[in-house]
Amino acid sequence: MDPRIDNSKWKPRRTRGTPSYRYRHYFALSVLAVAVSTGLYGILSPRFTKYYHIIEPKFRNTQEEIDRKNLMGFLPQKSKEEIEDFMEQQKKILSEK
């Protein structure tokens, strides 16, 4: 190396072992701690339970709705005419018995 170049002023090639590496971890841990603490406060605080009881049923799916979504997802979509033909065939089959 050239003796005129000062190696001590170079930027580090990686952040491991530098103060910024440590502060980055502190920052990430503080963000996670704040997020967890506010979430737990929102869930466990009696102040927000009345709002939770108002909002929660709007997001809950009933069993009928779950069954309907499952049924519509597995079966191919049919037109009105196909459904009417199917119903007529069922009536014919039932009337023959």
Short mmCIF file of N, CA and C in Angstrom, two decimals:
data_model
loop_
_atom_site.label_atom_id
_atom_site.label_comp_id
_atom_site.label_asym_id
_atom_site.label_seq_id
_atom_site.Cartn_x
_atom_site.Cartn_y
_atom_site.Cartn_z
N MET A 1 0.83 -1.19 0.00
CA MET A 1 0.00 0.00 0.00
C MET A 1 0.87 1.25 0.00
N ASP A 2 0.28 2.27 -0.48
CA ASP A 2 0.97 3.56 -0.52
C ASP A 2 0.97 4.17 0.88
N PRO A 3 2.09 4.56 1.41
CA PRO A 3 2.15 5.09 2.77
C PRO A 3 1.42 6.41 2.92
N ARG A 4 1.10 7.08 1.81
CA ARG A 4 0.40 8.37 1.91
C ARG A 4 -1.11 8.19 2.14
N ILE A 5 -1.65 6.96 1.98
CA ILE A 5 -3.07 6.71 2.16
C ILE A 5 -3.33 6.33 3.62
N ASP A 6 -4.26 7.05 4.25
CA ASP A 6 -4.59 6.79 5.65
C ASP A 6 -5.75 5.80 5.72
N ASN A 7 -5.49 4.59 6.18
CA ASN A 7 -6.50 3.53 6.25
C ASN A 7 -7.51 3.77 7.38
N SER A 8 -7.18 4.56 8.36
CA SER A 8 -8.08 4.72 9.51
C SER A 8 -9.32 5.53 9.16
N LYS A 9 -9.30 6.29 8.09
CA LYS A 9 -10.45 7.12 7.71
C LYS A 9 -11.39 6.42 6.72
N TRP A 10 -11.09 5.20 6.36
CA TRP A 10 -11.94 4.49 5.40
C TRP A 10 -13.26 4.11 6.03
N LYS A 11 -14.24 3.99 5.19
CA LYS A 11 -15.54 3.51 5.65
C LYS A 11 -15.44 2.00 5.86
N PRO A 12 -16.15 1.47 6.84
CA PRO A 12 -16.10 0.03 7.03
C PRO A 12 -16.83 -0.70 5.89
N ARG A 13 -16.36 -1.87 5.56
CA ARG A 13 -16.97 -2.66 4.49
C ARG A 13 -18.28 -3.30 4.93
N ARG A 14 -18.43 -3.54 6.21
CA ARG A 14 -19.66 -4.11 6.74
C ARG A 14 -19.98 -3.41 8.06
N THR A 15 -21.23 -3.50 8.45
CA THR A 15 -21.65 -2.77 9.65
C THR A 15 -21.45 -3.58 10.93
N ARG A 16 -21.24 -4.88 10.82
CA ARG A 16 -21.06 -5.70 12.02
C ARG A 16 -19.82 -5.21 12.79
N GLY A 17 -20.05 -5.02 14.09
CA GLY A 17 -18.96 -4.57 14.94
C GLY A 17 -18.86 -3.06 15.05
N THR A 18 -19.72 -2.33 14.37
CA THR A 18 -19.69 -0.87 14.44
C THR A 18 -20.81 -0.38 15.35
N PRO A 19 -20.70 0.85 15.82
CA PRO A 19 -21.78 1.38 16.67
C PRO A 19 -23.13 1.45 15.95
N SER A 20 -23.13 1.68 14.65
CA SER A 20 -24.41 1.76 13.94
C SER A 20 -25.11 0.40 13.93
N TYR A 21 -24.35 -0.67 13.94
CA TYR A 21 -24.93 -2.01 13.99
C TYR A 21 -25.69 -2.20 15.30
N ARG A 22 -25.08 -1.77 16.38
CA ARG A 22 -25.70 -1.89 17.70
C ARG A 22 -26.93 -0.99 17.80
N TYR A 23 -26.84 0.24 17.33
CA TYR A 23 -27.97 1.16 17.40
C TYR A 23 -29.12 0.73 16.50
N ARG A 24 -28.80 0.08 15.40
CA ARG A 24 -29.85 -0.44 14.53
C ARG A 24 -30.67 -1.49 15.26
N HIS A 25 -30.00 -2.36 16.00
CA HIS A 25 -30.71 -3.38 16.78
C HIS A 25 -31.54 -2.75 17.90
N TYR A 26 -30.98 -1.74 18.56
CA TYR A 26 -31.74 -1.06 19.60
C TYR A 26 -33.00 -0.42 19.02
N PHE A 27 -32.87 0.19 17.87
CA PHE A 27 -34.01 0.83 17.22
C PHE A 27 -35.07 -0.20 16.85
N ALA A 28 -34.64 -1.31 16.27
CA ALA A 28 -35.60 -2.35 15.88
C ALA A 28 -36.30 -2.93 17.10
N LEU A 29 -35.56 -3.18 18.16
CA LEU A 29 -36.17 -3.72 19.37
C LEU A 29 -37.14 -2.71 20.00
N SER A 30 -36.81 -1.44 19.95
CA SER A 30 -37.72 -0.43 20.52
C SER A 30 -39.00 -0.33 19.70
N VAL A 31 -38.91 -0.42 18.38
CA VAL A 31 -40.11 -0.38 17.55
C VAL A 31 -40.98 -1.60 17.84
N LEU A 32 -40.39 -2.78 17.95
CA LEU A 32 -41.16 -3.97 18.27
C LEU A 32 -41.79 -3.88 19.67
N ALA A 33 -41.06 -3.34 20.63
CA ALA A 33 -41.59 -3.22 21.98
C ALA A 33 -42.77 -2.26 22.01
N VAL A 34 -42.68 -1.15 21.30
CA VAL A 34 -43.79 -0.20 21.26
C VAL A 34 -45.00 -0.82 20.57
N ALA A 35 -44.79 -1.55 19.49
CA ALA A 35 -45.90 -2.18 18.78
C ALA A 35 -46.59 -3.23 19.64
N VAL A 36 -45.82 -4.06 20.32
CA VAL A 36 -46.41 -5.09 21.18
C VAL A 36 -47.14 -4.46 22.36
N SER A 37 -46.55 -3.45 22.96
CA SER A 37 -47.19 -2.84 24.12
C SER A 37 -48.49 -2.13 23.74
N THR A 38 -48.53 -1.42 22.62
CA THR A 38 -49.78 -0.77 22.21
C THR A 38 -50.83 -1.81 21.82
N GLY A 39 -50.40 -2.89 21.18
CA GLY A 39 -51.35 -3.95 20.84
C GLY A 39 -51.95 -4.60 22.07
N LEU A 40 -51.12 -4.91 23.04
CA LEU A 40 -51.62 -5.51 24.28
C LEU A 40 -52.51 -4.54 25.04
N TYR A 41 -52.15 -3.27 25.02
CA TYR A 41 -52.99 -2.27 25.69
C TYR A 41 -54.35 -2.19 25.01
N GLY A 42 -54.37 -2.24 23.69
CA GLY A 42 -55.64 -2.17 22.98
C GLY A 42 -56.50 -3.40 23.20
N ILE A 43 -55.89 -4.55 23.37
CA ILE A 43 -56.65 -5.78 23.58
C ILE A 43 -57.10 -5.92 25.03
N LEU A 44 -56.23 -5.65 25.97
CA LEU A 44 -56.51 -5.94 27.37
C LEU A 44 -57.12 -4.78 28.15
N SER A 45 -57.11 -3.60 27.60
CA SER A 45 -57.63 -2.44 28.32
C SER A 45 -59.15 -2.48 28.38
N PRO A 46 -59.72 -2.26 29.56
CA PRO A 46 -61.18 -2.24 29.64
C PRO A 46 -61.78 -1.05 28.92
N ARG A 47 -60.98 -0.06 28.62
CA ARG A 47 -61.46 1.12 27.92
C ARG A 47 -61.91 0.78 26.51
N PHE A 48 -61.26 -0.18 25.87
CA PHE A 48 -61.55 -0.50 24.48
C PHE A 48 -62.43 -1.73 24.30
N THR A 49 -62.84 -2.38 25.39
CA THR A 49 -63.65 -3.60 25.24
C THR A 49 -65.02 -3.30 24.65
N LYS A 50 -65.62 -2.16 24.99
CA LYS A 50 -66.94 -1.86 24.42
C LYS A 50 -66.83 -1.63 22.92
N TYR A 51 -65.75 -1.01 22.46
CA TYR A 51 -65.56 -0.83 21.03
C TYR A 51 -65.30 -2.16 20.34
N TYR A 52 -64.58 -3.04 21.01
CA TYR A 52 -64.30 -4.35 20.45
C TYR A 52 -65.58 -5.14 20.27
N HIS A 53 -66.49 -5.05 21.23
CA HIS A 53 -67.76 -5.78 21.12
C HIS A 53 -68.64 -5.20 20.02
N ILE A 54 -68.46 -3.94 19.67
CA ILE A 54 -69.22 -3.35 18.58
C ILE A 54 -68.63 -3.73 17.23
N ILE A 55 -67.31 -3.71 17.13
CA ILE A 55 -66.63 -3.91 15.85
C ILE A 55 -66.49 -5.39 15.50
N GLU A 56 -66.24 -6.24 16.49
CA GLU A 56 -65.91 -7.65 16.23
C GLU A 56 -66.99 -8.42 15.49
N PRO A 57 -68.29 -8.27 15.80
CA PRO A 57 -69.29 -9.06 15.05
C PRO A 57 -69.35 -8.72 13.56
N LYS A 58 -68.91 -7.53 13.20
CA LYS A 58 -68.93 -7.16 11.78
C LYS A 58 -67.91 -7.96 10.98
N PHE A 59 -66.85 -8.41 11.64
CA PHE A 59 -65.81 -9.17 10.95
C PHE A 59 -65.97 -10.67 11.11
N ARG A 60 -66.90 -11.11 11.95
CA ARG A 60 -67.11 -12.53 12.18
C ARG A 60 -67.99 -13.09 11.07
N ASN A 61 -67.63 -14.22 10.53
CA ASN A 61 -68.43 -14.89 9.51
C ASN A 61 -69.31 -15.93 10.17
N THR A 62 -70.57 -15.97 9.76
CA THR A 62 -71.47 -16.99 10.27
C THR A 62 -71.19 -18.30 9.56
N GLN A 63 -71.70 -19.39 10.12
CA GLN A 63 -71.48 -20.70 9.52
C GLN A 63 -72.13 -20.79 8.15
N GLU A 64 -73.30 -20.17 7.98
CA GLU A 64 -73.97 -20.19 6.68
C GLU A 64 -73.15 -19.47 5.63
N GLU A 65 -72.54 -18.35 6.02
CA GLU A 65 -71.72 -17.60 5.07
C GLU A 65 -70.46 -18.38 4.69
N ILE A 66 -69.87 -19.06 5.65
CA ILE A 66 -68.69 -19.87 5.35
C ILE A 66 -69.06 -21.00 4.41
N ASP A 67 -70.20 -21.67 4.67
CA ASP A 67 -70.64 -22.75 3.79
C ASP A 67 -70.94 -22.24 2.38
N ARG A 68 -71.58 -21.07 2.29
CA ARG A 68 -71.90 -20.51 0.99
C ARG A 68 -70.64 -20.18 0.20
N LYS A 69 -69.65 -19.60 0.86
CA LYS A 69 -68.39 -19.27 0.18
C LYS A 69 -67.67 -20.53 -0.28
N ASN A 70 -67.69 -21.56 0.57
CA ASN A 70 -67.04 -22.82 0.18
C ASN A 70 -67.76 -23.45 -1.00
N LEU A 71 -69.07 -23.42 -0.99
CA LEU A 71 -69.85 -24.00 -2.07
C LEU A 71 -69.61 -23.25 -3.38
N MET A 72 -69.60 -21.94 -3.32
CA MET A 72 -69.40 -21.16 -4.54
C MET A 72 -67.97 -21.30 -5.06
N GLY A 73 -67.04 -21.59 -4.18
CA GLY A 73 -65.66 -21.72 -4.62
C GLY A 73 -65.38 -23.03 -5.33
N PHE A 74 -66.07 -24.11 -4.91
CA PHE A 74 -65.78 -25.42 -5.48
C PHE A 74 -66.60 -25.72 -6.73
N LEU A 75 -67.80 -25.18 -6.82
CA LEU A 75 -68.66 -25.48 -7.95
C LEU A 75 -68.46 -24.44 -9.05
N PRO A 76 -68.56 -24.89 -10.31
CA PRO A 76 -68.49 -23.91 -11.38
C PRO A 76 -69.76 -23.06 -11.39
N GLN A 77 -69.62 -21.83 -11.80
CA GLN A 77 -70.77 -20.93 -11.82
C GLN A 77 -71.72 -21.33 -12.94
N LYS A 78 -73.01 -21.33 -12.64
CA LYS A 78 -74.01 -21.74 -13.61
C LYS A 78 -74.91 -20.56 -13.94
N SER A 79 -75.45 -20.57 -15.12
CA SER A 79 -76.36 -19.52 -15.53
C SER A 79 -77.76 -19.82 -15.01
N LYS A 80 -78.64 -18.86 -15.18
CA LYS A 80 -80.01 -19.02 -14.72
C LYS A 80 -80.71 -20.15 -15.46
N GLU A 81 -80.45 -20.26 -16.75
CA GLU A 81 -81.10 -21.31 -17.55
C GLU A 81 -80.64 -22.70 -17.10
N GLU A 82 -79.36 -22.85 -16.83
CA GLU A 82 -78.85 -24.14 -16.38
C GLU A 82 -79.46 -24.53 -15.04
N ILE A 83 -79.61 -23.57 -14.15
CA ILE A 83 -80.21 -23.86 -12.84
C ILE A 83 -81.68 -24.25 -13.01
N GLU A 84 -82.40 -23.54 -13.88
CA GLU A 84 -83.82 -23.88 -14.11
C GLU A 84 -83.97 -25.26 -14.74
N ASP A 85 -83.10 -25.60 -15.68
CA ASP A 85 -83.14 -26.94 -16.28
C ASP A 85 -82.87 -28.02 -15.22
N PHE A 86 -81.93 -27.76 -14.36
CA PHE A 86 -81.61 -28.70 -13.30
C PHE A 86 -82.79 -28.90 -12.37
N MET A 87 -83.46 -27.79 -12.01
CA MET A 87 -84.63 -27.88 -11.13
C MET A 87 -85.77 -28.65 -11.81
N GLU A 88 -85.97 -28.45 -13.11
CA GLU A 88 -87.00 -29.19 -13.84
C GLU A 88 -86.69 -30.68 -13.88
N GLN A 89 -85.43 -31.01 -14.09
CA GLN A 89 -85.04 -32.42 -14.09
C GLN A 89 -85.26 -33.05 -12.72
N GLN A 90 -84.97 -32.31 -11.66
CA GLN A 90 -85.21 -32.83 -10.32
C GLN A 90 -86.71 -33.06 -10.09
N LYS A 91 -87.54 -32.14 -10.56
CA LYS A 91 -88.99 -32.31 -10.40
C LYS A 91 -89.48 -33.54 -11.17
N LYS A 92 -88.93 -33.76 -12.36
CA LYS A 92 -89.31 -34.94 -13.15
C LYS A 92 -88.92 -36.22 -12.44
N ILE A 93 -87.71 -36.23 -11.90
CA ILE A 93 -87.22 -37.42 -11.20
C ILE A 93 -88.08 -37.69 -9.97
N LEU A 94 -88.40 -36.64 -9.23
CA LEU A 94 -89.20 -36.82 -8.02
C LEU A 94 -90.63 -37.23 -8.36
N SER A 95 -91.18 -36.73 -9.47
CA SER A 95 -92.55 -37.08 -9.84
C SER A 95 -92.63 -38.53 -10.35
N GLU A 96 -91.53 -39.06 -10.92
CA GLU A 96 -91.51 -40.45 -11.40
C GLU A 96 -91.49 -41.44 -10.25
N LYS A 97 -90.93 -41.04 -9.15
CA LYS A 97 -90.84 -41.95 -8.00
C LYS A 97 -92.12 -42.05 -7.33
#
